[in-house]
PDB file of C-alpha atoms in Angstrom:
ATOM      1  CA  MET A  15      49.934  10.307  26.804  1.00 38.00           C
ATOM      2  CA  SER A  16      53.399  11.663  25.956  1.00 46.00           C
ATOM      3  CA  ALA A  17      55.616   8.801  27.118  1.00 50.00           C
ATOM      4  CA  SER A  18      53.078   5.981  27.105  1.00 55.00           C
ATOM      5  CA  LEU A  19      52.862   5.478  23.340  1.00 74.00           C
ATOM      6  CA  LEU A  20      56.627   5.075  22.929  1.00 77.00           C
ATOM      7  CA  GLU A  21      56.632   2.783  25.952  1.00 76.00           C
ATOM      8  CA  SER A  22      54.042   0.586  24.246  1.00 72.00           C
ATOM      9  CA  PHE A  23      56.634  -0.454  21.665  1.00 74.00           C
ATOM     10  CA  ARG A  24      58.961  -2.029  24.182  1.00 70.00           C
ATOM     11  CA  ASN A  25      59.436  -5.711  23.362  1.00 62.00           C
ATOM     12  CA  LEU A  26      57.390  -5.471  20.160  1.00 68.00           C
ATOM     13  CA  PRO A  27      58.487  -8.707  18.459  1.00 63.00           C
ATOM     14  CA  ASP A  28      58.205  -7.774  14.803  1.00 65.00           C
ATOM     15  CA  LEU A  29      56.531  -5.944  11.921  1.00 69.00           C
ATOM     16  CA  PRO A  30      54.052  -7.509   9.508  1.00 62.00           C
ATOM     17  CA  THR A  31      54.604  -8.214   5.825  1.00 63.00           C
ATOM     18  CA  HIS A  32      52.321  -9.315   2.990  1.00 56.00           C
ATOM     19  CA  PRO A  33      51.230 -12.965   2.830  1.00 51.00           C
ATOM     20  CA  GLU A  34      52.060 -13.130  -0.888  1.00 55.00           C
ATOM     21  CA  GLN A  35      55.654 -12.154  -0.134  1.00 57.00           C
ATOM     22  CA  ILE A  36      56.036 -14.865   2.499  1.00 53.00           C
ATOM     23  CA  ALA A  37      54.786 -17.445   0.009  1.00 55.00           C
ATOM     24  CA  LYS A  38      57.249 -16.312  -2.660  1.00 59.00           C
ATOM     25  CA  VAL A  39      60.247 -16.339  -0.317  1.00 59.00           C
ATOM     26  CA  LEU A  40      59.355 -19.780   1.042  1.00 58.00           C
ATOM     27  CA  ASP A  41      58.982 -21.077  -2.505  1.00 64.00           C
ATOM     28  CA  GLU A  42      62.477 -19.803  -3.317  1.00 58.00           C
ATOM     29  CA  LEU A  43      63.873 -21.337  -0.129  1.00 55.00           C
ATOM     30  CA  ASN A  44      62.561 -24.729  -1.241  1.00 60.00           C
ATOM     31  CA  LYS A  45      64.690 -24.486  -4.386  1.00 63.00           C
ATOM     32  CA  THR A  46      68.049 -23.844  -2.749  1.00 57.00           C
ATOM     33  CA  SER A  47      70.324 -25.024   0.046  1.00 53.00           C
ATOM     34  CA  SER A  48      72.079 -21.670   0.379  1.00 51.00           C
ATOM     35  CA  MET A  49      71.333 -17.939   0.409  1.00 52.00           C
ATOM     36  CA  ASP A  50      71.625 -17.411  -3.348  1.00 52.00           C
ATOM     37  CA  TYR A  51      71.037 -14.227  -5.333  1.00 53.00           C
ATOM     38  CA  ASN A  52      67.351 -14.862  -6.085  1.00 58.00           C
ATOM     39  CA  LEU A  53      66.539 -15.398  -2.428  1.00 61.00           C
ATOM     40  CA  LEU A  54      68.522 -12.393  -1.243  1.00 64.00           C
ATOM     41  CA  HIS A  55      66.847 -10.280  -3.915  1.00 64.00           C
ATOM     42  CA  LEU A  56      63.407 -11.191  -2.559  1.00 63.00           C
ATOM     43  CA  ILE A  57      64.345 -10.594   1.073  1.00 68.00           C
ATOM     44  CA  GLN A  58      66.309  -7.380   0.659  1.00 68.00           C
ATOM     45  CA  TYR A  59      63.244  -5.471  -0.549  1.00 71.00           C
ATOM     46  CA  ASP A  60      60.896  -6.546   2.250  1.00 76.00           C
ATOM     47  CA  PRO A  61      61.205  -4.246   5.303  1.00 80.00           C
ATOM     48  CA  ALA A  62      59.436  -6.632   7.691  1.00 78.00           C
ATOM     49  CA  ILE A  63      61.494  -9.707   6.837  1.00 78.00           C
ATOM     50  CA  ALA A  64      64.676  -7.626   6.714  1.00 81.00           C
ATOM     51  CA  THR A  65      64.134  -6.231  10.213  1.00 82.00           C
ATOM     52  CA  ARG A  66      63.566  -9.732  11.616  1.00 81.00           C
ATOM     53  CA  ILE A  67      66.628 -11.218   9.933  1.00 82.00           C
ATOM     54  CA  LEU A  68      68.784  -8.365  11.247  1.00 84.00           C
ATOM     55  CA  ALA A  69      67.345  -8.864  14.726  1.00 85.00           C
ATOM     56  CA  VAL A  70      68.042 -12.609  14.752  1.00 82.00           C
ATOM     57  CA  ALA A  71      71.568 -12.182  13.360  1.00 83.00           C
ATOM     58  CA  ASN A  72      72.340  -9.754  16.195  1.00 84.00           C
ATOM     59  CA  LEU A  73      71.063 -11.948  19.021  1.00 80.00           C
ATOM     60  CA  PRO A  74      73.788 -12.481  21.653  1.00 74.00           C
ATOM     61  CA  VAL A  75      73.246 -16.240  21.463  1.00 64.00           C
ATOM     62  CA  TYR A  76      75.015 -16.372  18.103  1.00 59.00           C
ATOM     63  CA  GLY A  77      78.108 -14.668  19.504  1.00 58.00           C
ATOM     64  CA  TYR A  78      79.392 -13.072  16.298  1.00 64.00           C
ATOM     65  CA  GLU A  79      82.558 -11.039  16.800  1.00 63.00           C
ATOM     66  CA  ARG A  80      80.907  -7.810  15.670  1.00 67.00           C
ATOM     67  CA  ARG A  81      77.385  -6.529  15.295  1.00 76.00           C
ATOM     68  CA  VAL A  82      75.735  -7.224  11.944  1.00 83.00           C
ATOM     69  CA  GLU A  83      75.070  -3.902  10.218  1.00 83.00           C
ATOM     70  CA  SER A  84      73.590  -4.910   6.871  1.00 83.00           C
ATOM     71  CA  LEU A  85      71.080  -7.398   5.562  1.00 78.00           C
ATOM     72  CA  GLN A  86      73.712  -8.844   3.237  1.00 77.00           C
ATOM     73  CA  GLN A  87      75.957  -9.667   6.208  1.00 80.00           C
ATOM     74  CA  ALA A  88      73.050 -11.204   8.095  1.00 80.00           C
ATOM     75  CA  ALA A  89      71.975 -13.338   5.149  1.00 73.00           C
ATOM     76  CA  GLY A  90      75.497 -14.653   4.797  1.00 74.00           C
ATOM     77  CA  LEU A  91      75.620 -15.724   8.453  1.00 78.00           C
ATOM     78  CA  LEU A  92      72.231 -17.414   8.788  1.00 76.00           C
ATOM     79  CA  SER A  93      71.342 -20.786   7.315  1.00 74.00           C
ATOM     80  CA  PRO A  94      68.389 -21.202   4.932  1.00 69.00           C
ATOM     81  CA  SER A  95      66.635 -23.332   7.571  1.00 70.00           C
ATOM     82  CA  LEU A  96      66.859 -20.509  10.113  1.00 75.00           C
ATOM     83  CA  VAL A  97      65.693 -17.982   7.522  1.00 72.00           C
ATOM     84  CA  THR A  98      62.732 -20.255   6.811  1.00 69.00           C
ATOM     85  CA  SER A  99      61.876 -20.291  10.517  1.00 70.00           C
ATOM     86  CA  ILE A 100      62.107 -16.486  10.667  1.00 72.00           C
ATOM     87  CA  ILE A 101      59.811 -16.072   7.689  1.00 67.00           C
ATOM     88  CA  LEU A 102      57.264 -18.605   8.956  1.00 63.00           C
ATOM     89  CA  THR A 103      56.897 -16.565  12.149  1.00 62.00           C
ATOM     90  CA  THR A 104      56.587 -13.196  10.393  1.00 63.00           C
ATOM     91  CA  PRO A 105      53.036 -11.875  10.861  1.00 57.00           C
ATOM     92  CA  VAL A 106      50.985 -10.591   7.930  1.00 50.00           C
ATOM     93  CA  PHE A 107      49.067  -7.346   7.597  1.00 47.00           C
ATOM     94  CA  GLU A 108      45.677  -9.047   7.631  1.00 47.00           C
ATOM     95  CA  ILE A 109      46.095  -9.878  11.329  1.00 45.00           C
ATOM     96  CA  PHE A 110      46.313  -6.209  12.211  1.00 46.00           C
ATOM     97  CA  ARG A 111      43.630  -5.064   9.801  1.00 47.00           C
ATOM     98  CA  ASP A 112      41.148  -7.272  11.614  1.00 47.00           C
ATOM     99  CA  ALA A 113      41.940  -5.473  14.876  1.00 49.00           C
ATOM    100  CA  ASP A 114      41.002  -2.025  13.553  1.00 53.00           C
ATOM    101  CA  HIS A 115      39.690  -2.550  10.040  1.00 55.00           C
ATOM    102  CA  ALA A 116      38.198   0.908   9.486  1.00 64.00           C
ATOM    103  CA  CYS A 117      41.435   2.699  10.358  1.00 67.00           C
ATOM    104  CA  HIS A 118      43.703   0.359   8.414  1.00 64.00           C
ATOM    105  CA  GLN A 119      41.602   0.757   5.279  1.00 71.00           C
ATOM    106  CA  GLN A 120      42.753   4.380   5.148  1.00 78.00           C
ATOM    107  CA  PHE A 121      46.438   3.433   4.868  1.00 81.00           C
ATOM    108  CA  ASP A 122      48.134   2.132   1.752  1.00 79.00           C
ATOM    109  CA  HIS A 123      50.401  -0.455   3.375  1.00 77.00           C
ATOM    110  CA  LEU A 124      51.681  -1.657   0.019  1.00 78.00           C
ATOM    111  CA  GLN A 125      52.668   1.873  -1.007  1.00 85.00           C
ATOM    112  CA  LEU A 126      54.668   2.349   2.188  1.00 86.00           C
ATOM    113  CA  TRP A 127      56.281  -1.060   1.680  1.00 82.00           C
ATOM    114  CA  ALA A 128      57.234  -0.115  -1.916  1.00 86.00           C
ATOM    115  CA  HIS A 129      58.510   3.303  -0.766  1.00 92.00           C
ATOM    116  CA  CYS A 130      60.976   1.645   1.596  1.00 90.00           C
ATOM    117  CA  ALA A 131      62.171  -0.752  -1.101  1.00 88.00           C
ATOM    118  CA  VAL A 132      62.660   2.050  -3.637  1.00 93.00           C
ATOM    119  CA  THR A 133      64.444   4.203  -1.057  1.00 95.00           C
ATOM    120  CA  GLY A 134      66.768   1.293  -0.336  1.00 92.00           C
ATOM    121  CA  VAL A 135      67.663   0.645  -3.974  1.00 92.00           C
ATOM    122  CA  LEU A 136      68.233   4.354  -4.659  1.00 96.00           C
ATOM    123  CA  ALA A 137      70.401   4.706  -1.538  1.00 96.00           C
ATOM    124  CA  ALA A 138      72.478   1.724  -2.662  1.00 93.00           C
ATOM    125  CA  TYR A 139      72.925   3.294  -6.106  1.00 96.00           C
ATOM    126  CA  ILE A 140      74.109   6.616  -4.642  1.00 97.00           C
ATOM    127  CA  ALA A 141      76.529   4.842  -2.291  1.00 96.00           C
ATOM    128  CA  ARG A 142      77.919   2.871  -5.209  1.00 95.00           C
ATOM    129  CA  LYS A 143      78.531   6.073  -7.145  1.00 96.00           C
ATOM    130  CA  LEU A 144      80.199   7.792  -4.180  1.00 95.00           C
ATOM    131  CA  GLU A 145      82.387   4.720  -3.500  1.00 89.00           C
ATOM    132  CA  SER A 146      83.300   5.996  -0.003  1.00 84.00           C
ATOM    133  CA  VAL A 147      80.199   4.609   1.754  1.00 88.00           C
ATOM    134  CA  GLU A 148      79.277   0.933   2.173  1.00 89.00           C
ATOM    135  CA  GLU A 149      76.506   0.094  -0.242  1.00 90.00           C
ATOM    136  CA  GLY A 150      74.988  -2.671   1.907  1.00 88.00           C
ATOM    137  CA  ILE A 151      74.497  -0.400   4.912  1.00 89.00           C
ATOM    138  CA  CYS A 152      72.818   2.267   2.768  1.00 93.00           C
ATOM    139  CA  LEU A 153      70.483  -0.279   1.196  1.00 90.00           C
ATOM    140  CA  THR A 154      69.620  -1.679   4.627  1.00 89.00           C
ATOM    141  CA  LEU A 155      69.074   1.729   6.220  1.00 92.00           C
ATOM    142  CA  GLY A 156      66.918   2.806   3.283  1.00 93.00           C
ATOM    143  CA  LEU A 157      64.872  -0.357   3.551  1.00 88.00           C
ATOM    144  CA  ILE A 158      64.219  -0.061   7.303  1.00 90.00           C
ATOM    145  CA  HIS A 159      64.214   3.735   7.727  1.00 93.00           C
ATOM    146  CA  ASP A 160      60.414   3.850   8.045  1.00 92.00           C
ATOM    147  CA  MET A 161      60.038   0.841  10.343  1.00 89.00           C
ATOM    148  CA  GLY A 162      58.945   3.168  13.145  1.00 91.00           C
ATOM    149  CA  LYS A 163      56.233   4.599  10.915  1.00 92.00           C
ATOM    150  CA  MET A 164      55.131   1.079  10.007  1.00 87.00           C
ATOM    151  CA  ALA A 165      54.993   0.107  13.678  1.00 87.00           C
ATOM    152  CA  LEU A 166      52.926   3.185  14.553  1.00 89.00           C
ATOM    153  CA  ILE A 167      50.506   2.612  11.674  1.00 87.00           C
ATOM    154  CA  VAL A 168      50.063  -1.071  12.470  1.00 82.00           C
ATOM    155  CA  ASN A 169      49.704  -0.705  16.235  1.00 82.00           C
ATOM    156  CA  HIS A 170      48.214   2.801  16.635  1.00 85.00           C
ATOM    157  CA  PRO A 171      46.479   3.633  13.335  1.00 87.00           C
ATOM    158  CA  LYS A 172      43.920   6.004  14.856  1.00 88.00           C
ATOM    159  CA  GLN A 173      46.573   8.259  16.391  1.00 90.00           C
ATOM    160  CA  VAL A 174      48.556   8.359  13.158  1.00 91.00           C
ATOM    161  CA  LEU A 175      45.422   9.221  11.180  1.00 92.00           C
ATOM    162  CA  GLU A 176      44.685  12.098  13.541  1.00 93.00           C
ATOM    163  CA  ALA A 177      48.238  13.424  13.141  1.00 94.00           C
ATOM    164  CA  VAL A 178      48.080  13.093   9.346  1.00 93.00           C
ATOM    165  CA  GLU A 179      44.773  14.960   9.196  1.00 93.00           C
ATOM    166  CA  ARG A 180      46.202  17.708  11.367  1.00 94.00           C
ATOM    167  CA  CYS A 181      49.168  18.106   9.002  1.00 94.00           C
ATOM    168  CA  ARG A 182      46.875  18.242   5.988  1.00 91.00           C
ATOM    169  CA  LYS A 183      44.758  20.972   7.559  1.00 92.00           C
ATOM    170  CA  GLU A 184      47.400  23.018   9.357  1.00 91.00           C
ATOM    171  CA  GLY A 185      50.599  22.165   7.525  1.00 88.00           C
ATOM    172  CA  GLY A 186      53.777  21.113   9.246  1.00 87.00           C
ATOM    173  CA  ALA A 187      55.695  17.852   9.423  1.00 89.00           C
ATOM    174  CA  LEU A 188      54.250  14.543  10.569  1.00 92.00           C
ATOM    175  CA  ASN A 189      57.150  14.029  12.988  1.00 91.00           C
ATOM    176  CA  ASP A 190      56.329  17.313  14.739  1.00 91.00           C
ATOM    177  CA  ALA A 191      52.608  16.549  14.880  1.00 92.00           C
ATOM    178  CA  LEU A 192      53.167  13.085  16.325  1.00 92.00           C
ATOM    179  CA  ARG A 193      55.655  14.351  18.898  1.00 90.00           C
ATOM    180  CA  GLU A 194      53.158  16.957  20.103  1.00 90.00           C
ATOM    181  CA  MET A 195      50.097  14.719  19.980  1.00 88.00           C
ATOM    182  CA  VAL A 196      51.409  11.363  21.210  1.00 86.00           C
ATOM    183  CA  GLY A 197      54.863  12.130  22.582  1.00 88.00           C
ATOM    184  CA  CYS A 198      57.073  10.313  20.071  1.00 90.00           C
ATOM    185  CA  THR A 199      58.109  10.284  16.437  1.00 92.00           C
ATOM    186  CA  PRO A 200      58.493   7.383  14.001  1.00 93.00           C
ATOM    187  CA  TYR A 201      62.291   7.637  14.197  1.00 93.00           C
ATOM    188  CA  GLU A 202      62.204   7.468  18.002  1.00 92.00           C
ATOM    189  CA  VAL A 203      60.079   4.335  17.710  1.00 90.00           C
ATOM    190  CA  ALA A 204      62.492   2.920  15.110  1.00 91.00           C
ATOM    191  CA  ALA A 205      65.509   3.574  17.315  1.00 91.00           C
ATOM    192  CA  GLN A 206      63.824   1.957  20.320  1.00 90.00           C
ATOM    193  CA  LEU A 207      62.851  -1.107  18.288  1.00 87.00           C
ATOM    194  CA  ALA A 208      66.385  -1.337  16.907  1.00 89.00           C
ATOM    195  CA  GLY A 209      67.748  -1.254  20.444  1.00 89.00           C
ATOM    196  CA  ASP A 210      65.323  -3.911  21.654  1.00 86.00           C
ATOM    197  CA  TRP A 211      66.250  -6.086  18.678  1.00 85.00           C
ATOM    198  CA  HIS A 212      69.994  -5.818  19.428  1.00 85.00           C
ATOM    199  CA  TYR A 213      70.895  -3.877  16.300  1.00 88.00           C
ATOM    200  CA  PRO A 214      74.448  -2.475  16.253  1.00 87.00           C
ATOM    201  CA  GLY A 215      74.877   0.959  17.819  1.00 88.00           C
ATOM    202  CA  ILE A 216      75.827   2.602  14.538  1.00 88.00           C
ATOM    203  CA  LEU A 217      72.562   1.506  12.891  1.00 89.00           C
ATOM    204  CA  ILE A 218      70.556   2.772  15.871  1.00 91.00           C
ATOM    205  CA  ALA A 219      72.428   6.078  15.671  1.00 91.00           C
ATOM    206  CA  HIS A 220      71.669   6.318  11.955  1.00 93.00           C
ATOM    207  CA  LEU A 221      67.940   5.826  12.630  1.00 92.00           C
ATOM    208  CA  ARG A 222      68.027   8.598  15.250  1.00 91.00           C
ATOM    209  CA  ASP A 223      69.984  10.882  12.913  1.00 91.00           C
ATOM    210  CA  MET A 224      67.338  10.492  10.216  1.00 90.00           C
ATOM    211  CA  GLU A 225      65.232  12.955  12.179  1.00 84.00           C
ATOM    212  CA  ALA A 226      67.950  15.509  12.962  1.00 75.00           C
ATOM    213  CA  ALA A 227      68.241  18.682  10.939  1.00 56.00           C
ATOM    214  CA  THR A 228      71.915  18.004  10.302  1.00 53.00           C
ATOM    215  CA  GLY A 229      73.810  14.747  10.415  1.00 48.00           C
ATOM    216  CA  SER A 230      76.781  13.824  12.555  1.00 50.00           C
ATOM    217  CA  GLU A 231      80.257  13.397  11.102  1.00 48.00           C
ATOM    218  CA  ASN A 232      79.635   9.678  10.621  1.00 54.00           C
ATOM    219  CA  SER A 233      76.216  10.001   9.036  1.00 85.00           C
ATOM    220  CA  ALA A 234      76.977   9.794   5.318  1.00 92.00           C
ATOM    221  CA  PRO A 235      74.532   6.827   5.069  1.00 94.00           C
ATOM    222  CA  VAL A 236      71.858   9.009   6.695  1.00 94.00           C
ATOM    223  CA  MET A 237      72.393  11.817   4.204  1.00 93.00           C
ATOM    224  CA  ILE A 238      72.300   9.317   1.344  1.00 95.00           C
ATOM    225  CA  VAL A 239      69.037   7.795   2.573  1.00 95.00           C
ATOM    226  CA  ARG A 240      67.487  11.254   3.039  1.00 94.00           C
ATOM    227  CA  LEU A 241      68.331  12.061  -0.564  1.00 95.00           C
ATOM    228  CA  ALA A 242      67.056   8.685  -1.771  1.00 96.00           C
ATOM    229  CA  LYS A 243      63.840   9.131   0.232  1.00 95.00           C
ATOM    230  CA  ARG A 244      63.308  12.588  -1.254  1.00 95.00           C
ATOM    231  CA  LEU A 245      63.912  11.355  -4.792  1.00 96.00           C
ATOM    232  CA  ALA A 246      61.553   8.414  -4.267  1.00 95.00           C
ATOM    233  CA  GLU A 247      58.807  10.848  -3.332  1.00 93.00           C
ATOM    234  CA  ASP A 248      59.523  13.109  -6.318  1.00 93.00           C
ATOM    235  CA  TRP A 249      59.223  10.075  -8.575  1.00 93.00           C
ATOM    236  CA  LYS A 250      55.792   9.134  -7.152  1.00 90.00           C
ATOM    237  CA  TYR A 251      57.039   6.470  -4.757  1.00 92.00           C
ATOM    238  CA  GLY A 252      56.172   8.247  -1.521  1.00 92.00           C
ATOM    239  CA  ASP A 253      54.936   6.585   1.654  1.00 91.00           C
ATOM    240  CA  GLY A 254      51.255   6.900   0.743  1.00 88.00           C
ATOM    241  CA  LEU A 255      50.375   9.436   3.455  1.00 88.00           C
ATOM    242  CA  GLU A 256      50.079  12.291   0.933  1.00 81.00           C
ATOM    243  CA  LEU A 257      52.197  14.665   3.007  1.00 87.00           C
ATOM    244  CA  PRO A 258      54.765  15.860   0.442  1.00 80.00           C
ATOM    245  CA  ASP A 259      58.275  16.732   1.584  1.00 82.00           C
ATOM    246  CA  THR A 260      59.089  20.252   0.416  1.00 82.00           C
ATOM    247  CA  THR A 261      62.819  20.054   1.192  1.00 86.00           C
ATOM    248  CA  PRO A 262      64.652  21.139  -1.985  1.00 91.00           C
ATOM    249  CA  VAL A 263      66.605  18.216  -3.411  1.00 93.00           C
ATOM    250  CA  ASP A 264      69.576  20.482  -4.175  1.00 92.00           C
ATOM    251  CA  SER A 265      69.881  21.359  -0.473  1.00 91.00           C
ATOM    252  CA  LEU A 266      70.696  17.709   0.302  1.00 91.00           C
ATOM    253  CA  LEU A 267      73.564  17.438  -2.168  1.00 94.00           C
ATOM    254  CA  PRO A 268      76.437  19.523  -0.682  1.00 92.00           C
ATOM    255  CA  ALA A 269      76.850  17.335   2.421  1.00 89.00           C
ATOM    256  CA  LEU A 270      77.560  14.393   0.114  1.00 92.00           C
ATOM    257  CA  GLY A 271      79.812  16.275  -2.272  1.00 92.00           C
ATOM    258  CA  VAL A 272      77.307  15.668  -5.057  1.00 95.00           C
ATOM    259  CA  SER A 273      76.606  18.356  -7.630  1.00 96.00           C
ATOM    260  CA  PRO A 274      73.281  18.940  -9.412  1.00 96.00           C
ATOM    261  CA  ALA A 275      75.087  17.902 -12.605  1.00 97.00           C
ATOM    262  CA  ASP A 276      76.065  14.582 -10.982  1.00 96.00           C
ATOM    263  CA  LEU A 277      72.490  13.926  -9.967  1.00 97.00           C
ATOM    264  CA  ASP A 278      71.189  14.792 -13.428  1.00 97.00           C
ATOM    265  CA  GLN A 279      73.633  12.293 -14.900  1.00 97.00           C
ATOM    266  CA  TRP A 280      72.518   9.543 -12.497  1.00 97.00           C
ATOM    267  CA  LYS A 281      68.786  10.214 -12.720  1.00 96.00           C
ATOM    268  CA  PRO A 282      67.882   8.165 -15.816  1.00 96.00           C
ATOM    269  CA  GLU A 283      69.400   4.965 -14.430  1.00 96.00           C
ATOM    270  CA  MET A 284      68.076   5.626 -10.924  1.00 96.00           C
ATOM    271  CA  GLN A 285      64.561   6.220 -12.190  1.00 95.00           C
ATOM    272  CA  SER A 286      64.772   3.097 -14.317  1.00 94.00           C
ATOM    273  CA  GLN A 287      65.787   1.008 -11.298  1.00 91.00           C
ATOM    274  CA  ALA A 288      63.048   2.544  -9.139  1.00 92.00           C
ATOM    275  CA  ASP A 289      60.374   1.987 -11.809  1.00 91.00           C
ATOM    276  CA  LYS A 290      61.466  -1.593 -12.432  1.00 87.00           C
ATOM    277  CA  LEU A 291      61.483  -2.440  -8.723  1.00 83.00           C
ATOM    278  CA  ALA A 292      58.143  -0.777  -8.020  1.00 82.00           C
ATOM    279  CA  ARG A 293      56.465  -2.498 -10.971  1.00 81.00           C
ATOM    280  CA  SER A 294      57.886  -5.813  -9.803  1.00 75.00           C
ATOM    281  CA  ILE A 295      56.602  -5.292  -6.271  1.00 68.00           C
ATOM    282  CA  LEU A 296      53.137  -4.227  -7.356  1.00 65.00           C
ATOM    283  CA  ALA A 297      52.852  -7.048  -9.898  1.00 63.00           C
ATOM    284  CA  LYS A 298      53.864  -9.693  -7.360  1.00 57.00           C
ATOM    285  CA  MET A 299      51.697  -8.376  -4.559  1.00 54.00           C
ATOM    286  CA  LEU A 300      48.603  -7.787  -6.671  1.00 50.00           C
ATOM    287  CA  SER A 301      48.801 -10.933  -8.788  1.00 50.00           C
TER     288      SER A 301
END
């Protein structure tokens, strides 16, 4: 089964989001004739909608001079009417739950969705503090970094559950368990989807580098997102799989030129932003 599971993601059209989120974004679209702050704020914390908007913005038919690397760039290029069309064709989680209800009940889709949003906002904060890395790319990469995991959970929940249970019993990383059991990892799936959806090469490379032990010379956004992801988990905004990352936070700092003292200084504001965003997400989705 080694190559077949990865092959099954070829030409996958999209990822699902929550129906409540689609309703809120469409309501905001009805109030404006342009991509204003309120609308961008709603979209930029939804991994499913973000991946679709990036994919559409990078379609060859639009002929932009350069590939679109961030959600902010994409939102600025697409009209509200096109964004509305994208959102109306975004599937919702309920469709996939019906296909394998028992398996999907064991995943906290909302927690994974919130984890990606928190990772994105923390990555953007770190980039802003460092000043040498584009904030929009870090937010986008943080938001979509787990799109391969989402795709695996939605389309092959049983296999992911088996890998998770193996990690809980025997230890080890989920990436390693999935590679051995089904022949691919979430980041390999993410990179393949990004390629199929015409994402720019640098964003595809960043998704691949998320899995590597060390980043390439151009992977500052990757290192930032790894740190943001780790902090999100420490602050109880993990992906819901209950497989804690034991990588010491301090080990991720030197590659970015960040000291433990820097991080301690940033933490109160970062935690405040993460808490505010997570509460907002949970309140909107559960209301």
